[in-house]
Coordinates of C-alpha atoms and ligand atoms in Angstrom, one line a residue:
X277 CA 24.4 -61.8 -46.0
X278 CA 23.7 -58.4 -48.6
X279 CA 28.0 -58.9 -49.4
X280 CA 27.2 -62.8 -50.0
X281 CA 24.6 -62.3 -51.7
X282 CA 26.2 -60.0 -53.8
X283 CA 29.5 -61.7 -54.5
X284 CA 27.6 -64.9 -54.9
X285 CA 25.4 -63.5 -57.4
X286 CA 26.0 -60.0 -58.9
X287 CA 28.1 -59.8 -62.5
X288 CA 31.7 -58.0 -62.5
X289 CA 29.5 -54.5 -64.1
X290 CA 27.2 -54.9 -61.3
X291 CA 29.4 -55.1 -58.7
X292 CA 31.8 -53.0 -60.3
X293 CA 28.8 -50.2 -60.1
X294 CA 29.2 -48.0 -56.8
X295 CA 26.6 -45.6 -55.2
X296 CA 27.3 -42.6 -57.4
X297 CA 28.6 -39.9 -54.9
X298 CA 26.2 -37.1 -55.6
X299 CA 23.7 -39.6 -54.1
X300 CA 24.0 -39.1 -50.6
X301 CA 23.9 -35.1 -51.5
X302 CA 20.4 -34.8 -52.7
X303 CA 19.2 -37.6 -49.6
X304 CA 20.5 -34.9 -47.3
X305 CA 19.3 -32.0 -49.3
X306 CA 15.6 -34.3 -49.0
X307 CA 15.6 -34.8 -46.0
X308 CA 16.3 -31.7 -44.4
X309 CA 14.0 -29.3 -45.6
X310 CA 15.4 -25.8 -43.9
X311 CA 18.3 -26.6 -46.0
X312 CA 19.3 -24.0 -48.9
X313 CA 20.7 -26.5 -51.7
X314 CA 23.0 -24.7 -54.3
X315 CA 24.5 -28.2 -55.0
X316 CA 21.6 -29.6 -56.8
X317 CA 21.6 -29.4 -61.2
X318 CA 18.3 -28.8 -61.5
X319 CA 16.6 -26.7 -63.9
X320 CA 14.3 -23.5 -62.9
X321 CA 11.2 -24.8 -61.9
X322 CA 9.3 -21.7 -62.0
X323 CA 9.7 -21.6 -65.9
X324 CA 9.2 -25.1 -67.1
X325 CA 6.4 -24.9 -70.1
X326 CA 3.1 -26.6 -68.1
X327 CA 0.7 -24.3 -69.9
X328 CA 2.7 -24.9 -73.0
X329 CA 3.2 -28.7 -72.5
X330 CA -0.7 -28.7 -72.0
X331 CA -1.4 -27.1 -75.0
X332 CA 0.3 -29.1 -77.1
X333 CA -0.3 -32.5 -75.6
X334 CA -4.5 -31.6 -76.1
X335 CA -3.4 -30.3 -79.5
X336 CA -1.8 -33.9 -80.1
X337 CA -4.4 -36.5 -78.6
X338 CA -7.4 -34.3 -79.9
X339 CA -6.8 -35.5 -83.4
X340 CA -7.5 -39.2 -83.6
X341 CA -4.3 -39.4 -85.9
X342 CA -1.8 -37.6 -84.4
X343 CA -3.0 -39.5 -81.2
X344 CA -2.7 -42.8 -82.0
X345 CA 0.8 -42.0 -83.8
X346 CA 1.9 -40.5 -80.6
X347 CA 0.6 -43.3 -78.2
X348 CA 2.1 -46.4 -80.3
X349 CA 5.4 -47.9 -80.3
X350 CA 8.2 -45.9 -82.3
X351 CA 11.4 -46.5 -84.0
X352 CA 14.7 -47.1 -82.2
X353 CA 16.0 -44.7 -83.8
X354 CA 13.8 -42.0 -83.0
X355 CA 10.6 -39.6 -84.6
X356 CA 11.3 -39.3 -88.4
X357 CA 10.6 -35.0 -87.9
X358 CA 12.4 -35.0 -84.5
X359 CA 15.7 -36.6 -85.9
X360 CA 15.3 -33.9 -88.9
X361 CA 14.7 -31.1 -87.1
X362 CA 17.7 -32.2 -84.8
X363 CA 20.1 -32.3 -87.4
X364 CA 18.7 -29.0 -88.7
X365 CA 19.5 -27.2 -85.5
X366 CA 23.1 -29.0 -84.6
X367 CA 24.1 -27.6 -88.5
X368 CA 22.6 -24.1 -88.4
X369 CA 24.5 -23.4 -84.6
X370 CA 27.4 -25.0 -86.4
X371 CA 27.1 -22.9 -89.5
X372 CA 26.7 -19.6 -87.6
X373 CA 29.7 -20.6 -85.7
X374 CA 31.8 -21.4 -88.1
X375 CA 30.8 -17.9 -90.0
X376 CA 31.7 -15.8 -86.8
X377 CA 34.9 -18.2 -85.9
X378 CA 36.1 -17.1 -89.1
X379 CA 35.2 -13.5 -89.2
X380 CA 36.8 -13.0 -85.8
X381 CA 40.3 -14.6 -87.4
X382 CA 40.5 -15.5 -90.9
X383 CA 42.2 -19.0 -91.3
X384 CA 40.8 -20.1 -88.0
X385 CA 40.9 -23.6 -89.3
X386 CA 37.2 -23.9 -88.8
X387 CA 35.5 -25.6 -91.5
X388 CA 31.6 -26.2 -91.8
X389 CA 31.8 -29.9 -92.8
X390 CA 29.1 -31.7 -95.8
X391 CA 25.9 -31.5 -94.9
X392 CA 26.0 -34.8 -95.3
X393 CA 28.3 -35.1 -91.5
X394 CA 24.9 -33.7 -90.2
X395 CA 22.6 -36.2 -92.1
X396 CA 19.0 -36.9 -90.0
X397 CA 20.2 -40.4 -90.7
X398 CA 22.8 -39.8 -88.0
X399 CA 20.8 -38.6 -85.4
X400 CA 19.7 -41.1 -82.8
X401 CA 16.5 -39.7 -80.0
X402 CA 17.7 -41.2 -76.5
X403 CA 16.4 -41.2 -73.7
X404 CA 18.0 -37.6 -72.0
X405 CA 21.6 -37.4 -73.4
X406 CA 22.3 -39.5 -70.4
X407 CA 21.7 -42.9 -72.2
X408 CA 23.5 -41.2 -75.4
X409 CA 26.9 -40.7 -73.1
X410 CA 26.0 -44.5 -71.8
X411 CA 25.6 -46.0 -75.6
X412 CA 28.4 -44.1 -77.2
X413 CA 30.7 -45.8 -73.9
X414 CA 29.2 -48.9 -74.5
X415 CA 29.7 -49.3 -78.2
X416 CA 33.5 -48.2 -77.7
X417 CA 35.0 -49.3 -74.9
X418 CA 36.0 -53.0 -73.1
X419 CA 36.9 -53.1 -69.8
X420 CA 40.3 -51.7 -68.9
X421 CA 40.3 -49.6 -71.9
X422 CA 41.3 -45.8 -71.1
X423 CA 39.0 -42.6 -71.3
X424 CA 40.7 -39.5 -71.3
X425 CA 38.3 -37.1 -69.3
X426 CA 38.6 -33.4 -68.7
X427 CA 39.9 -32.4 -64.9
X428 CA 37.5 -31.7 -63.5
X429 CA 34.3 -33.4 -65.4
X430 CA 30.5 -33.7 -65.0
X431 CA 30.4 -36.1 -62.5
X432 CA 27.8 -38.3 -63.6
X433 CA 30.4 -39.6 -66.8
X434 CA 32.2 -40.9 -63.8
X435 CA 29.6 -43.0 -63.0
X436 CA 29.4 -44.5 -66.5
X437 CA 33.1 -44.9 -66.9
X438 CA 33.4 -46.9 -63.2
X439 CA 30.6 -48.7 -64.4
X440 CA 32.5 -49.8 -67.4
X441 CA 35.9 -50.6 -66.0
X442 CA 37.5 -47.8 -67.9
X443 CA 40.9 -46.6 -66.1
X444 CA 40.1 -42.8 -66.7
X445 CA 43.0 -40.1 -67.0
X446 CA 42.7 -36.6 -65.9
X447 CA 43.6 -33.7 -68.4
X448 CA 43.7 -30.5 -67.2
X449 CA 41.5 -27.5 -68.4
X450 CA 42.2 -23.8 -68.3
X451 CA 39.5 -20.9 -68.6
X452 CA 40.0 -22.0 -72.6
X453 CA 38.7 -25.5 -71.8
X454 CA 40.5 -28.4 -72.1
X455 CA 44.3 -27.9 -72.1
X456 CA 45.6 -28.9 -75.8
X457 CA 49.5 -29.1 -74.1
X458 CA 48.4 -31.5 -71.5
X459 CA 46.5 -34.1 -73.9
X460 CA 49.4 -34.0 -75.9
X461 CA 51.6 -34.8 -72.6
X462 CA 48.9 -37.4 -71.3
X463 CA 48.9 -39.4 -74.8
X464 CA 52.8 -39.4 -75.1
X465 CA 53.1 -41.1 -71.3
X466 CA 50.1 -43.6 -72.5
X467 CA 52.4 -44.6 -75.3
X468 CA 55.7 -44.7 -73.5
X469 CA 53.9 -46.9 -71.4
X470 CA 52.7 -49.2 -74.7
X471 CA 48.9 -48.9 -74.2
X472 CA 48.3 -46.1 -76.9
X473 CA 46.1 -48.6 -78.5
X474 CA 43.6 -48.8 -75.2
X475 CA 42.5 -45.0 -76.0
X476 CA 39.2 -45.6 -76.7
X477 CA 37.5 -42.0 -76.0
X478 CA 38.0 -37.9 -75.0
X479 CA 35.1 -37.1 -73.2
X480 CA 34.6 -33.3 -73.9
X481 CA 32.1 -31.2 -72.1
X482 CA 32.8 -27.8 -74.1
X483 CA 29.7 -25.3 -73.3
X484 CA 29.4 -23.8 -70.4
X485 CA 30.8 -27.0 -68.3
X486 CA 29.3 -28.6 -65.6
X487 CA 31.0 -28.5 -63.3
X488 CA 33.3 -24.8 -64.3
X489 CA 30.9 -22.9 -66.5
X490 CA 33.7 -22.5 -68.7
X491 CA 33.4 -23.1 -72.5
X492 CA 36.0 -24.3 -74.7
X493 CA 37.7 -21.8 -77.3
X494 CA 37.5 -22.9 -80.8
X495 CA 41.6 -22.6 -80.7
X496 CA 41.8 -24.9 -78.0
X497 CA 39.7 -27.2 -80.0
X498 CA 41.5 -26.9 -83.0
X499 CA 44.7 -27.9 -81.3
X500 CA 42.8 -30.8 -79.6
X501 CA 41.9 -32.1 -82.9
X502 CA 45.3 -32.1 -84.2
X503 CA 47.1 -33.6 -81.4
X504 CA 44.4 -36.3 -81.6
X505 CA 45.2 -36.3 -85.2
X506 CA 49.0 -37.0 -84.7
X507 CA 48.4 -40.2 -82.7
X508 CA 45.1 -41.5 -84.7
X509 CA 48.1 -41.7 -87.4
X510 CA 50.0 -43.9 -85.7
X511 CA 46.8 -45.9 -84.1
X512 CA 45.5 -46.0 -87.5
X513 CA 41.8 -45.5 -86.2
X514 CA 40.1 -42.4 -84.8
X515 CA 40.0 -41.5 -81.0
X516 CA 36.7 -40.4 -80.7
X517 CA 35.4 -37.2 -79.3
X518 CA 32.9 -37.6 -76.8
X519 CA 31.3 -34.1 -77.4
X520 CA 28.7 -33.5 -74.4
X521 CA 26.9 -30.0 -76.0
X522 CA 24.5 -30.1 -73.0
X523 CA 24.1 -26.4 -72.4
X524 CA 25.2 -25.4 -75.9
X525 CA 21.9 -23.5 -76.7
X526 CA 22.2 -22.0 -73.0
X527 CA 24.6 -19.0 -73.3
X528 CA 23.2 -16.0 -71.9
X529 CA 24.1 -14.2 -75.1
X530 CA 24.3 -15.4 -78.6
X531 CA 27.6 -17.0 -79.8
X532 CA 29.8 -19.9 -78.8
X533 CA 32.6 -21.8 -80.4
X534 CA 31.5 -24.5 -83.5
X535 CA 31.8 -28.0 -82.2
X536 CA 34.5 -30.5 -82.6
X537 CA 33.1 -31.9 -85.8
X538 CA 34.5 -28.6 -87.8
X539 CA 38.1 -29.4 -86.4
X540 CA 40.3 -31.5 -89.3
X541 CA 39.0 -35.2 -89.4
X542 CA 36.3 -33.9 -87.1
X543 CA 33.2 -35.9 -88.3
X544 CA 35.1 -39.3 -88.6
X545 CA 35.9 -39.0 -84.8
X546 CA 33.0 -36.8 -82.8
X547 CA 30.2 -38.2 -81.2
X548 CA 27.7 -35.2 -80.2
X549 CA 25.7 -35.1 -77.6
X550 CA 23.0 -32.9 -76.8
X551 CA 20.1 -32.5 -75.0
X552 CA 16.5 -30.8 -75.5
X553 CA 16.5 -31.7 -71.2
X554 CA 17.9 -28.6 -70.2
X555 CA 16.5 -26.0 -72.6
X556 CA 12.9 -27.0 -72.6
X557 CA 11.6 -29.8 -69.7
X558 CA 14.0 -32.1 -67.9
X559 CA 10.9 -34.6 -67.1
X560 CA 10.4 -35.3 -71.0
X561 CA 14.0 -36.9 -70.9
X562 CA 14.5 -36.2 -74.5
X563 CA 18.3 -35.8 -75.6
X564 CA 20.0 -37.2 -79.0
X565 CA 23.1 -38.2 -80.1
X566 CA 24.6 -37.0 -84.2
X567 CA 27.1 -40.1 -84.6
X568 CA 29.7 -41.3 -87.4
X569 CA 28.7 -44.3 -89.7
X570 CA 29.2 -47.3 -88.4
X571 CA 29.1 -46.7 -84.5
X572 CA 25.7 -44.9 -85.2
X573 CA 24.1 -48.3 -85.9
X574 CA 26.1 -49.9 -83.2
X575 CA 24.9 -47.3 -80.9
X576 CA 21.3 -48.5 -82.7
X577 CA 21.4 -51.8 -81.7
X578 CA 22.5 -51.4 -78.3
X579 CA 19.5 -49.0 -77.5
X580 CA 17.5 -51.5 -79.5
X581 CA 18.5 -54.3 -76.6
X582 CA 17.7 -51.1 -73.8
X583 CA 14.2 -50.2 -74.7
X584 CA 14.0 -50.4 -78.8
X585 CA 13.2 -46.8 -78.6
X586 CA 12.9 -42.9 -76.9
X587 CA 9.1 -42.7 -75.5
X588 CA 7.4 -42.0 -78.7
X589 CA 4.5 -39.4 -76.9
X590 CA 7.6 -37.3 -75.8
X591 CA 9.5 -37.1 -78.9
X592 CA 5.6 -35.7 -80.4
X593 CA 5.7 -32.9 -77.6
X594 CA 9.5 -31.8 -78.5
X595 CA 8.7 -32.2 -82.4
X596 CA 5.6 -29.9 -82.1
X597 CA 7.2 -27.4 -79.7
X598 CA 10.6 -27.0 -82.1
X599 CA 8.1 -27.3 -84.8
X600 CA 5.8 -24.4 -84.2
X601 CA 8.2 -22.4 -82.4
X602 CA 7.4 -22.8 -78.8
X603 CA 10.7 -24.3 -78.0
X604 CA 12.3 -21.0 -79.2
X605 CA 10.4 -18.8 -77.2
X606 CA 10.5 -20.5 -74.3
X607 CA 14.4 -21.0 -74.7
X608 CA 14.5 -17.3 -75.2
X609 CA 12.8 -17.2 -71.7
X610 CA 15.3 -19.1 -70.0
X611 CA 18.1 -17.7 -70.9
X612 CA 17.4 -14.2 -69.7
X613 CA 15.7 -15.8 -66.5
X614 CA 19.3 -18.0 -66.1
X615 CA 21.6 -14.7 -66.8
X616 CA 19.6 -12.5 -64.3
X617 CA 20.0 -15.7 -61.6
X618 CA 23.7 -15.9 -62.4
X619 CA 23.8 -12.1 -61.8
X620 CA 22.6 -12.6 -58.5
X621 CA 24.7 -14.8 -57.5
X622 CA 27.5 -13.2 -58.6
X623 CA 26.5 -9.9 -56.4
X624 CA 25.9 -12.2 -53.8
X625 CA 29.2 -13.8 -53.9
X626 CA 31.3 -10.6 -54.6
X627 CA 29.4 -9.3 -51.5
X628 CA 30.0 -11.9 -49.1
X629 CA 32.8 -14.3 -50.1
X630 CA 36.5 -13.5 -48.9
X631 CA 39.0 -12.2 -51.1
X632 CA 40.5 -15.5 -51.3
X633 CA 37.9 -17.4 -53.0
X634 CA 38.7 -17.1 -57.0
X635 CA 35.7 -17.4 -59.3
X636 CA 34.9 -15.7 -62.2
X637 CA 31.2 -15.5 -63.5
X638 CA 29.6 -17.8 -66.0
X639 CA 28.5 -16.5 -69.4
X640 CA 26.0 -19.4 -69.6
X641 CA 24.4 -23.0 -67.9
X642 CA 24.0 -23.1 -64.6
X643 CA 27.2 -23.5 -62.6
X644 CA 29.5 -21.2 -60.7
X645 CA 33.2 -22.6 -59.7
X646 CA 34.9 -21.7 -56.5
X647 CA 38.3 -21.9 -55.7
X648 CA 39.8 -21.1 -52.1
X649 CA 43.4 -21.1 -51.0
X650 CA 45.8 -23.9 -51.1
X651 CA 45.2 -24.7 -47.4
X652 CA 41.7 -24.7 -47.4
X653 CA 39.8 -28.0 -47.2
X654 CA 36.0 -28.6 -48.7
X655 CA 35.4 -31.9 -48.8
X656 CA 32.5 -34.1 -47.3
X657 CA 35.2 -34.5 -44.5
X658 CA 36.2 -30.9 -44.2
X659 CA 35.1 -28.2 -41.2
X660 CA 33.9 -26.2 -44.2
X661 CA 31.5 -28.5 -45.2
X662 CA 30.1 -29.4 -41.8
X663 CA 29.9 -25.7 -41.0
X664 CA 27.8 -24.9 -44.1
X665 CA 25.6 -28.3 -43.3
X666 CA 25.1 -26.5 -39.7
X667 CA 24.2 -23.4 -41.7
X668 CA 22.1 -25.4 -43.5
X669 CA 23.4 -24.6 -47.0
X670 CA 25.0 -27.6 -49.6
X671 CA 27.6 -27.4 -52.4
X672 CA 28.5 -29.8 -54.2
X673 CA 32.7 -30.7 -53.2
X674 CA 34.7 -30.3 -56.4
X675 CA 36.9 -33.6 -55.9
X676 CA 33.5 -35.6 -56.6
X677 CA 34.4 -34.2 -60.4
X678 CA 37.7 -35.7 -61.1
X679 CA 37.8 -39.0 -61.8
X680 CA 40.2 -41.8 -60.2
X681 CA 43.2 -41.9 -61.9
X682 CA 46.5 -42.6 -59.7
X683 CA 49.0 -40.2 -62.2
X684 CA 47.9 -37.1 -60.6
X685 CA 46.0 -35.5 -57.2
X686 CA 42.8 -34.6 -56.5
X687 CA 42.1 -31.2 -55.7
X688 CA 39.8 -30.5 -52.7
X689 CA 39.8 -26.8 -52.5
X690 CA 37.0 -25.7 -55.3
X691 CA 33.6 -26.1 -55.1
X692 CA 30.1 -26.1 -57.5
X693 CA 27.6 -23.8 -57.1
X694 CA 24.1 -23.8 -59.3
X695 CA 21.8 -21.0 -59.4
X696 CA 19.5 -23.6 -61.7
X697 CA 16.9 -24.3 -59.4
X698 CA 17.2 -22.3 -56.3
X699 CA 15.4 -18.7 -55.8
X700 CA 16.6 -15.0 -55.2
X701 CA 16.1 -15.5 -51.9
X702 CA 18.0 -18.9 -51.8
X703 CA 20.5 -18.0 -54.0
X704 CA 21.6 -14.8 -52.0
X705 CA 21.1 -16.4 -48.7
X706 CA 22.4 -19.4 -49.4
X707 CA 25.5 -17.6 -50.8
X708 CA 25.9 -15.3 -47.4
X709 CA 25.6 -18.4 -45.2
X710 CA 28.6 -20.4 -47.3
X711 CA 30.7 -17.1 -47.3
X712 CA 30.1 -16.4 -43.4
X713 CA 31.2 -20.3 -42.7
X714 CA 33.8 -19.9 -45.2
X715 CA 34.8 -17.0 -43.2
X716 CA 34.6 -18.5 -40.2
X717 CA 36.8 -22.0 -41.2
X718 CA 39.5 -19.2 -42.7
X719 CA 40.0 -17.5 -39.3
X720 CA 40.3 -20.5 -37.4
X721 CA 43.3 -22.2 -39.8
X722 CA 42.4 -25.7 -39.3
X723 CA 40.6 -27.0 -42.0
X724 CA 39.9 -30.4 -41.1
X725 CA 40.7 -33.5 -43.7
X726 CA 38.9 -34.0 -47.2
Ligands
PLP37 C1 27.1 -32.0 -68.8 C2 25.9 -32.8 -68.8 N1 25.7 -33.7 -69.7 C3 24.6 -34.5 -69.7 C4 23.6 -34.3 -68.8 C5 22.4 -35.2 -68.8 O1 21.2 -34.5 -69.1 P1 19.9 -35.2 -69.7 O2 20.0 -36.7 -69.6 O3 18.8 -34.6 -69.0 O4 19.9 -34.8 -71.2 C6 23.7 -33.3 -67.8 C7 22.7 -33.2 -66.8 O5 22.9 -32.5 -65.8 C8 24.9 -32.6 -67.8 O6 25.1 -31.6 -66.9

């Protein structure tokens, strides 16, 4: 009856919309409450600002102004002083990049763009960067149209791209990021095979990835943007740059590569994404998109037709926290409490893990990646995973971050670990009980399927 029901009744998008694949992980991790979860992306929870969230949500409804500003309807688009402040901060990490991209190799190629590319006028408040990934998507691409995606990817873009009918290829990424050689060699087959013209989007994820931790290098950027550049010639439009900053303002250190827009042609083609989620409170679901004219007030309407705007009491928390500094501080917080976590865990797992697991530590987010020997299995199929289930410890199975595309196989030997939300003591014995079953599959040699 529920497959009649939906055949009968569902559209193509609806049905065409699976169960994501992370689902099931978190049910499990829910309902089993023993169980050590280094799968899950949440942030700390020990550090979100209550006190300071307080403060300034009294601060805002005590004044019969500022209240009744905060509680009523806002604009699509976003708070006038949040969008402002937004594009303030995107240029300034920009700026500072650009400055010590250049100092580190004169002639890098990176150019600070007119502060006109990072116009408040661009910014758009969404709801989480979540619904900014799902607008830009939606304003670009038809069904059957192709997404180039990094290999491997945050999963959740998955969703959105399954959800649109995309057909998604793989590209693969180094410890540099995306692989500049391998775009080059994905776009030339696309054209051999005559669909050039249904490139629609490169979906980028180039701080601290989820689901690698690796960032991309400002050369491998660079290069991105100019192989993009040689087919945009012969397309005649841009490709655009999905640029998903999410953890850009989480390095454990200061630093980090400028973003795509300072790359030749870079503010014509980059949509970027970011997020005030992960830095300050995931539950205010604030992120915001900094879009080229035209798709900007495509993007506009869309959201118009979604919910015709971010909640408006929200965007006053953020505005007033970036405003009088609290946002800072409490960034400044996080970011020592997220290195000493991924220190940890990288004791732990240099302690316990066999010498066949590669891994290298993150120098920001969340997110550790695991790779084990060609033989080695780890999907929800494996003995590894059902050995660190009866251990009661999860990790997220890296195949769940490369998206369907028939040219190429997926990997099911690495694995995602996040130190985001779990404790010392989760986070080193957690760690142990994953090496010991590792350990324990390893010896036996049968690895089970994917
Ligand atoms: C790479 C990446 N992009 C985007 C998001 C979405 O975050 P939010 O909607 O909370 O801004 C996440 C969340 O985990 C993420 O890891």
């Amino acid at each position: 009856m529920g497959g009649t029901f939906q055949n009968a009744v569902l559209s193509a998008k609806g049905r065409r919309t699976e169960e994501p694949p992370i689902g099931w992980l978190m049910n499990l991790a829910l309902s089993r409450p023993g169980l050590i979860s280094l799968a899950a992306g949440f942030t700390d929870s020990a550090t979100l600002p209550a006190a300071e969230t307080r403060t300034i949500a009294e601060r805002i409804l005590n004044r019969p102004r500022s209240a009744r500003a905060a509680l009523q309807y806002g604009s699509t688009f976003g708070l006038d002083e949040l969008r402002e402040i937004t594009a303030r901060r995107i240029y300034e990490l920009d700026r500072q990049a650009v400055a010590a991209a250049e100092e580190a190799s004169p002639g890098s190629g990176a150019v600070l763009p007119a502060k006109e590319a990072y116009a408040p006028k661009r910014v758009l408040i969404t709801n989480g960067s979540q619904q900014l990934l799902y607008l830009a998507t939606e304003a670009l691409c038809d069904p059957g149209d192709i997404a180039l995606l990094e290999d491997p990817t945050y999963f959740v873009f998955l969703g959105i791209a399954q959800s649109f009918g995309l057909r998604c290829r793989g590209v693969a990424t180094g410890p540099q990021g995306v692989e500049p050689e391998a775009l080059e060699a994905a776009l030339d087959r696309i054209e051999r095979a005559g669909e050039l013209d249904r490139v629609k989007l490169l979906y980028l994820v180039s701080y601290y990835q989820n689901p690698t931790g690796r960032s991309a290098s400002w050369e491998a950027k660079r290069r991105v943007a100019e192989v993009l550049a040689r087919f945009e010639r012969k397309l005649g439009r841009p490709i655009c740059v999905l640029e998903d900053a999410a953890y850009r303002e989480m390095g454990f250190a200061p630093g980090g590569a400028p973003s795509m827009l300072c790359a030749p042609g870079g503010p014509e083609r980059t949509v970027y994404s970011g997020t005030y989620s992960k830095p300050f409170a995931t539950g205010l679901r604030i992120g915001f998109g900094l879009l080229p004219p035209g798709l900007f007030e495509t993007a506009g309407r869309l959201k118009n037709n979604h919910d015709f705007g971010t909640a408006n009491f929200q965007q006053h928390i953020l505005a007033e926290a970036l405003r009088s500094g609290v946002y800072d501080a409490h960034l400044e917080v996080l970011r020592r409490r997220y290195a000493r976590k991924a220190r940890w865990m990288a004791r732990a797992i240099a302690a316990n893990f066999p010498p066949e697991a590669e891994w290298s530590p993150p120098s920001g987010g969340m997110y550790f990646w695991i790779r084990w020997p060609r033989r080695m299995r780890v999907g929800p199929g494996s003995r590894l995973f059902r050995e660190a289930l009866a251990s009661d410890v999860l990790y997220v199975p890296g195949r769940f971050c490369y998206a369907k595309d028939e040219t190429r196989k997926i990997p099911d030997r690495e694995m995602r670990l996040s130190f985001g939300n779990a404790t010392r003591r989760e986070i080193e014995e957690g760690t142990a009980r994953l090496a010991a079953a590792a350990r324990k599959v390893l010896a036996r040699g049968g690895y089970g399927k994917s």
